[in-house]
Every structure is written in C-alpha cells, then in structure tokens.
Coordinates of C-alpha atoms and ligand atoms in Angstrom, one line a residue:
M29 CA -14.4 0.6 13.4
E30 CA -18.1 1.2 13.9
G31 CA -19.0 4.9 13.1
K32 CA -15.7 5.5 11.4
V33 CA -15.1 6.4 7.7
A34 CA -11.9 5.2 6.0
F35 CA -10.4 6.7 2.8
I36 CA -8.4 4.1 0.9
T37 CA -6.3 4.6 -2.2
G38 CA -5.6 1.8 -4.7
A39 CA -8.7 0.2 -3.4
A40 CA -9.9 -1.5 -6.7
R41 CA -8.1 -4.8 -6.0
G42 CA -5.3 -6.5 -4.1
Q43 CA -4.4 -5.2 -0.7
G44 CA -6.5 -2.0 -1.0
R45 CA -9.6 -4.1 -1.6
A46 CA -8.7 -6.4 1.2
H47 CA -8.3 -3.4 3.6
A48 CA -11.7 -2.0 2.5
V49 CA -13.4 -5.3 3.2
R50 CA -11.7 -5.9 6.5
L51 CA -12.4 -2.4 7.8
A52 CA -16.0 -2.7 6.6
E53 CA -16.3 -6.0 8.4
E54 CA -15.5 -4.2 11.6
G55 CA -18.1 -1.5 10.8
A56 CA -16.3 1.2 8.8
D57 CA -17.8 3.0 5.9
I58 CA -15.4 3.4 3.0
I59 CA -14.2 6.0 0.5
A60 CA -12.4 4.0 -2.2
V61 CA -10.4 5.4 -5.0
D62 CA -8.2 4.0 -7.7
I63 CA -6.8 5.2 -11.0
C64 CA -8.4 2.4 -12.9
Q65 CA -6.3 2.8 -16.0
Q66 CA -2.8 1.9 -17.2
I67 CA 0.3 3.9 -16.3
E68 CA 2.6 3.3 -19.3
S69 CA 5.7 2.4 -17.4
A70 CA 3.9 -0.2 -15.2
T71 CA 5.0 -3.6 -16.5
Y72 CA 1.8 -5.4 -15.5
P73 CA -1.9 -4.6 -16.0
M74 CA -3.4 -2.1 -13.5
A75 CA -6.9 -2.2 -12.0
T76 CA -10.1 -1.4 -13.9
E77 CA -13.3 0.3 -13.1
A78 CA -14.9 -3.1 -12.9
D79 CA -12.4 -4.0 -10.2
L80 CA -13.4 -0.9 -8.2
A81 CA -17.1 -1.7 -8.6
E82 CA -16.4 -5.2 -7.2
T83 CA -14.7 -3.6 -4.1
A84 CA -17.9 -1.5 -3.7
R85 CA -20.1 -4.6 -4.1
L86 CA -18.1 -6.4 -1.4
V87 CA -18.3 -3.5 1.1
E88 CA -22.1 -3.1 0.4
A89 CA -22.6 -6.8 0.9
L90 CA -21.4 -6.2 4.5
D91 CA -24.1 -3.6 4.9
R92 CA -21.6 -0.8 5.0
R93 CA -21.8 2.4 2.9
V94 CA -19.2 3.0 0.2
V95 CA -18.3 6.0 -2.1
T96 CA -16.0 5.2 -5.0
R97 CA -14.2 7.6 -7.3
V98 CA -11.7 7.1 -10.1
A99 CA -8.8 9.3 -9.0
D100 CA -5.1 9.4 -9.6
V101 CA -3.0 9.9 -6.5
R102 CA -0.6 12.0 -8.5
E103 CA -3.4 14.6 -8.9
R104 CA -4.1 16.1 -5.5
S105 CA -7.3 17.9 -6.8
Q106 CA -8.8 14.5 -7.8
L107 CA -8.2 13.2 -4.2
V108 CA -9.7 16.4 -2.7
A109 CA -12.8 15.9 -4.9
A110 CA -13.1 12.3 -3.9
I111 CA -12.7 13.0 -0.2
E112 CA -15.3 15.8 -0.4
A113 CA -17.7 13.6 -2.2
G114 CA -17.2 10.9 0.4
I115 CA -17.6 13.2 3.3
A116 CA -20.8 14.7 1.8
E117 CA -22.3 11.3 1.8
L118 CA -20.7 9.6 4.8
G119 CA -20.4 12.6 7.1
H120 CA -16.7 12.7 8.3
L121 CA -13.3 11.2 7.8
D122 CA -11.4 9.2 10.5
V123 CA -8.9 6.9 8.8
V124 CA -6.6 7.3 5.8
V125 CA -4.9 4.3 4.2
A126 CA -2.4 5.5 1.6
N127 CA -1.9 2.2 -0.2
A128 CA -1.8 2.9 -4.0
A129 CA 1.5 2.3 -5.8
I130 CA 3.1 0.9 -8.9
C131 CA 6.2 -1.2 -9.3
P132 CA 7.6 -1.0 -12.8
I133 CA 10.2 -3.9 -13.0
G134 CA 13.0 -4.8 -15.4
P135 CA 16.0 -3.3 -17.2
D136 CA 13.8 -2.4 -20.2
V137 CA 11.7 0.1 -18.3
A138 CA 12.3 3.6 -19.8
P139 CA 14.1 6.1 -17.5
L140 CA 10.8 7.8 -17.1
G141 CA 9.7 4.8 -15.0
F142 CA 11.9 6.1 -12.2
F143 CA 9.9 9.3 -12.0
D144 CA 6.5 7.5 -12.5
A145 CA 7.3 5.3 -9.5
L146 CA 8.3 8.3 -7.4
S147 CA 5.2 10.3 -8.4
V148 CA 2.8 7.6 -7.5
D149 CA 4.5 5.9 -4.6
L150 CA 5.9 8.9 -2.8
V151 CA 4.2 12.1 -4.1
G152 CA 0.9 10.1 -4.2
V153 CA 1.2 9.2 -0.5
I154 CA 2.0 12.8 0.5
N155 CA -0.9 14.0 -1.7
T156 CA -3.3 11.5 -0.1
V157 CA -2.3 12.6 3.5
E158 CA -2.3 16.3 2.6
A159 CA -5.7 16.1 0.9
A160 CA -7.2 14.3 3.9
F161 CA -5.6 16.3 6.6
P162 CA -8.0 19.3 6.7
H163 CA -10.8 16.9 7.5
L164 CA -9.0 14.9 10.3
K165 CA -9.8 15.4 13.9
S166 CA -8.4 14.3 17.2
G167 CA -8.3 10.4 17.2
A168 CA -7.7 10.1 13.5
S169 CA -5.3 7.5 12.1
I170 CA -3.2 7.6 9.0
V171 CA -1.5 4.4 7.7
C172 CA 0.9 4.5 4.8
T173 CA 2.0 1.4 2.9
G174 CA 5.8 1.0 2.5
S175 CA 7.6 -2.2 1.4
M176 CA 9.9 -4.8 2.7
A177 CA 11.7 -4.8 -0.7
S178 CA 12.8 -1.2 -0.3
M179 CA 14.8 -2.2 2.8
L180 CA 16.4 -5.4 1.5
T181 CA 19.6 -5.2 -0.4
G182 CA 20.0 -6.8 -3.8
L183 CA 16.3 -6.7 -4.8
V184 CA 14.8 -3.4 -6.1
D185 CA 18.3 -1.8 -5.9
N186 CA 19.7 -4.5 -8.3
P187 CA 20.5 -2.9 -11.7
A188 CA 18.7 -5.8 -13.3
A189 CA 15.5 -4.5 -11.7
G190 CA 15.7 -1.3 -13.7
P191 CA 14.9 2.4 -13.1
G192 CA 11.2 1.8 -12.1
A193 CA 12.3 -0.5 -9.3
A194 CA 14.9 2.0 -8.2
G195 CA 12.2 4.6 -8.0
Y196 CA 10.0 2.2 -6.1
G197 CA 12.8 1.6 -3.5
H198 CA 13.6 5.2 -3.1
A199 CA 9.9 6.2 -2.8
K200 CA 9.1 3.5 -0.2
R201 CA 12.1 4.4 1.9
A202 CA 11.0 8.0 1.8
V203 CA 7.5 6.9 2.8
A204 CA 9.0 5.4 5.9
R205 CA 10.8 8.6 6.7
F206 CA 7.7 10.7 5.9
V207 CA 5.7 8.6 8.3
H208 CA 8.2 9.3 11.1
E209 CA 8.3 13.0 10.5
A210 CA 4.5 13.3 10.1
A211 CA 4.0 11.3 13.3
L212 CA 6.1 13.9 15.1
Q213 CA 4.3 16.8 13.6
L214 CA 0.7 15.6 14.1
A215 CA 1.1 13.9 17.6
H216 CA 0.1 17.0 19.5
L217 CA -3.2 17.0 17.5
N218 CA -3.8 13.4 18.6
I219 CA -3.5 12.3 15.0
R220 CA -1.5 9.1 14.5
V221 CA 0.7 8.2 11.5
N222 CA 2.1 4.7 11.1
A223 CA 3.6 2.6 8.2
V224 CA 3.0 -1.0 7.3
H225 CA 5.7 -2.7 5.3
P226 CA 4.4 -5.8 3.5
G227 CA 6.6 -8.7 2.5
N228 CA 5.8 -10.7 -0.7
I229 CA 2.1 -10.4 -1.0
D230 CA -0.1 -12.5 -3.3
T231 CA -1.3 -9.7 -5.7
D232 CA -0.9 -8.7 -9.3
M233 CA 2.0 -6.4 -8.4
L234 CA 4.0 -9.5 -7.5
Q235 CA 2.5 -12.2 -9.7
N236 CA 3.6 -11.0 -13.1
E237 CA 6.3 -12.0 -15.6
P238 CA 8.9 -9.2 -15.0
M239 CA 8.7 -10.0 -11.3
F240 CA 9.2 -13.7 -12.0
R241 CA 12.3 -12.8 -14.0
L242 CA 13.7 -10.6 -11.2
F243 CA 13.3 -13.4 -8.7
R244 CA 14.5 -16.2 -11.0
P245 CA 17.4 -14.7 -13.0
D246 CA 18.8 -18.2 -13.4
L247 CA 15.9 -19.2 -15.8
E248 CA 15.3 -17.8 -19.3
N249 CA 11.5 -17.9 -19.1
P250 CA 10.5 -18.4 -15.5
T251 CA 6.8 -19.4 -14.9
K252 CA 4.6 -18.4 -12.0
E253 CA 5.4 -21.9 -10.5
D254 CA 9.1 -21.3 -10.8
A255 CA 8.9 -18.0 -9.0
Q256 CA 6.9 -19.0 -5.9
P257 CA 9.8 -20.7 -4.0
A258 CA 11.9 -17.6 -4.7
F259 CA 9.2 -15.4 -3.3
G260 CA 9.1 -17.6 -0.2
S261 CA 12.8 -17.5 0.3
S262 CA 12.7 -13.8 1.2
H263 CA 10.6 -14.7 4.3
R264 CA 11.9 -16.4 7.4
L265 CA 8.6 -17.9 8.5
P266 CA 7.4 -20.7 6.2
V267 CA 5.1 -18.9 3.9
V268 CA 5.5 -18.5 0.1
T269 CA 3.4 -15.4 -0.5
I270 CA 1.4 -13.6 2.3
P271 CA -2.3 -13.3 1.6
P272 CA -3.5 -9.6 1.4
R273 CA -5.8 -10.1 4.2
D274 CA -2.9 -10.7 6.6
V275 CA -1.7 -7.2 5.8
S276 CA -5.3 -5.9 6.4
E277 CA -5.2 -7.2 10.0
A278 CA -2.2 -4.9 10.6
I279 CA -4.0 -2.0 8.9
L280 CA -7.1 -2.7 11.0
F281 CA -5.1 -2.6 14.2
L282 CA -3.4 0.6 13.3
A283 CA -6.6 2.2 12.1
S284 CA -8.6 1.3 15.2
D285 CA -8.6 2.8 18.7
A286 CA -6.9 -0.4 19.9
S287 CA -3.7 1.3 18.8
R288 CA -4.6 4.7 20.1
Y289 CA -1.2 5.3 21.8
I290 CA 0.9 3.9 18.9
T291 CA 2.3 6.3 16.4
G292 CA 5.4 6.6 14.2
Q293 CA 5.8 2.8 13.9
Q294 CA 7.1 0.9 11.0
L295 CA 5.1 -2.3 11.3
K296 CA 6.6 -5.1 9.1
V297 CA 4.2 -7.8 7.9
D298 CA 7.1 -9.6 6.2
A299 CA 7.2 -13.0 7.8
G300 CA 10.5 -12.1 9.5
A301 CA 12.3 -11.1 6.2
L302 CA 13.8 -7.9 7.7
L303 CA 14.9 -9.4 11.0
P304 CA 18.5 -8.8 11.5
S305 CA 20.7 -11.9 11.7
T306 CA 21.5 -13.1 15.2
T307 CA 24.9 -11.3 15.4
S308 CA 23.7 -7.9 14.2
G309 CA 20.4 -8.3 16.0
A310 CA 22.3 -8.9 19.3
A311 CA 24.5 -5.9 18.6
N312 CA 21.3 -3.8 18.1
A313 CA 19.7 -5.0 21.2
Ligands
NAD15 N1 2.4 -7.2 -3.6 C1 3.6 -7.1 -2.9 O1 4.3 -8.1 -2.9 C2 3.9 -5.9 -2.2 C3 5.0 -5.9 -1.3 C4 5.3 -4.8 -0.6 C5 4.5 -3.6 -0.7 N2 3.4 -3.6 -1.5 C6 2.6 -2.4 -1.5 O2 1.3 -2.7 -1.2 C7 0.4 -1.7 -1.8 C8 -0.7 -2.4 -2.5 O3 -0.2 -3.1 -3.7 P1 -0.8 -4.5 -4.1 O4 0.1 -5.5 -3.8 O5 -2.2 -4.6 -3.7 O6 -0.8 -4.3 -5.7 P2 -1.9 -4.0 -6.8 O7 -1.2 -3.6 -8.1 O8 -2.9 -5.1 -6.9 O9 -2.7 -2.7 -6.2 C9 -2.3 -1.4 -6.3 C10 -3.5 -0.6 -6.7 O10 -3.1 0.8 -6.8 C11 -3.7 1.3 -7.9 N3 -3.0 2.5 -8.4 C12 -1.7 2.5 -9.0 N4 -1.4 3.7 -9.3 C13 -2.4 4.6 -8.9 C14 -2.5 6.0 -9.0 N5 -1.7 6.8 -9.5 N6 -3.7 6.5 -8.4 C15 -4.6 5.7 -7.8 N7 -4.5 4.3 -7.8 C16 -3.4 3.8 -8.3 C17 -3.7 0.2 -9.0 O11 -4.7 0.4 -10.0 C18 -4.1 -1.0 -8.1 O12 -5.4 -1.2 -8.0 C19 1.3 -0.9 -2.7 O13 1.7 0.3 -1.9 C20 2.5 -1.8 -2.9 O14 3.7 -1.0 -3.2 C21 3.1 -4.7 -2.3

C-alpha cells in the first residue's frame, strides 16, 4: 500500500478504524471521514469526534499521514469537500472503502428508520463512490461493505427486527448488486470494484441492547453475555464474533495490487455462515 491514499467512510471507530490502521500499517495515507453525531433512528450510540481523532492518532503513530473530516455520507457535497481536502494534502486517491452504515434495530423504530437506513447504507455508498470517481485512475480499487445479515433469511427480514433492519437488508443487498454493475462499468478503465460481506463483527453496531433482543427473543432482558452464543451460532467456523481486524485483512487484499485482476467479487468474511448446505451446495456446483 506504500504510496497509496485510501478514503474510508465511517472511519471513527469499529471496522472503519481497523481498516484505516491496517492499510496504514502497509504504508497507505488515509482520508478518514465519519458523521460523528447521532442519527435519530439509530438505536445505539454513533461515533464521536473524539473517536475520529483517535483513529487519526493511531494512523499517525504508524508514521503515516491522515486527513480527517466530519462528513455525512448522505451529503455528497460533504464527501466531495473531504476528498478534495485530502487530495490537496496527500496528492492523489487510489483506494475507496465505502464502509459507513447504520443498523436501526427493533419493532419500535419509527417507519422513517427504513429510509434512514437506505439513505446511509445505500445512497451513502453510491455517494462515496461517485464523489471519489473523478479522482480515480487506472489501478484504483473500490471496496464496498455489505453484510452477511442481508443475505440470511429470518434475521433482518424478521418483522421483529423492524423497519430499520428491513431498510438495512434492502440497502446491503442493493450494495452487492451495485458492486456487480459498477465493476462491469469500470473494468475497461482498470478500476476494480469489490464487496466485502462481514459476519457478526465485534463492534458497537452489534454489541447493543436492541441487537441482543433480536438474537435472544426467548429472553425478556437479554444481556451481552446472553447474546454472544447466539451471535456465534450464525457462523459455521467456531467463532463467536469476528474481530474487525479480520475484515480489514480482506479489505487490504482487495485494496492492494495483490488482487489486481479481481473485480466484481462478493467476498464473505462470515466464518462460513452463508455457505449453502451440502445438498444445495452440491446442486450449485
Ligand atoms: N458489526 C457487524 O456485525 C456488521 C456485520 C455486517 C456488516 N457490517 C457493516 O460493517 C460496516 C462497519 O460497521 P461497524 O461494525 O464498524 O459499526 P460501527 O457502528 O462501529 O461503525 C459505523 C461507523 O459509520 C459511521 N456512520 C454512520 N452513519 C454515517 C453517515 N451518515 N456518514 C458518515 N459516517 C457514518 C458511524 O458513526 C460509525 O463510526 C457497516 O457497513 C456495517 O453495516 C457490520
């Protein structure tokens, strides 16, 4: 990643921060943005400016340069401004990681939560890629974050998960499709577009009370400890929650020239959760 500049959304904490640090470890400079304020329908606390500053500190501790901006992926002009500020300081743009998202969970989420999830998780991804596109040259790599949950039945499509989760599922499935179509459109420019679909990752988006309730409907007031085995039961490999850094390894591969002839892929870092069963898997083979 030496000599490359990566633009990462939702970089204040969680997976976005882990991606910033992992790419910086391999030599990338980073443009990191995050909304750093609450979106009302989100059922758990979002990141803060202090979180974004901590990401910057971690990147700088690796002797890499970083430009941070508070920006909302729903507002394309804010992304354009952040990218321009980053390029003014860092020189160019080579990698885009469209990672920011919200997952409002539960039957009490207002109907608006459906649209909030779509605006952030789908429109936000398209805004990110479109804002970056004029600056990308041959060899650039775009990675969009989808989700295992959007492809499993009975989880975010469960009525008990509410309208925000339905929006999340719809947005993430559309991100997968968007990646496919964008890969087709940008291939002749030698610009690659891939998706990473995480399983249950150990971040604030997963580790919150409404999520504990979704995974443990059998308990009235499930605790964090109650929820962990249920998180693990989504996976086939023996892991309860996947550390963010394991997703970063996939991001690093897809961002780097090691994957220079790989585009349009839907890479699942889901501990086997989405593997078809033996029968249907054999039928697909
Ligand atoms: N945690 C999981 O189990 C899991 C599973 C599958 C997919 N994902 C996906 O991984 C990605 C990263 O999520 P995470 O697990 O690190 O959760 P997280 O909540 O810790 O991180 C998401 C970040 O995005 C930021 N953000 C939200 N809305 C924004 C907006 N409008 N503009 C700019 N920034 C915004 C938040 O402030 C936060 O810092 C998301 O796309 C999420 O959907 C997570």
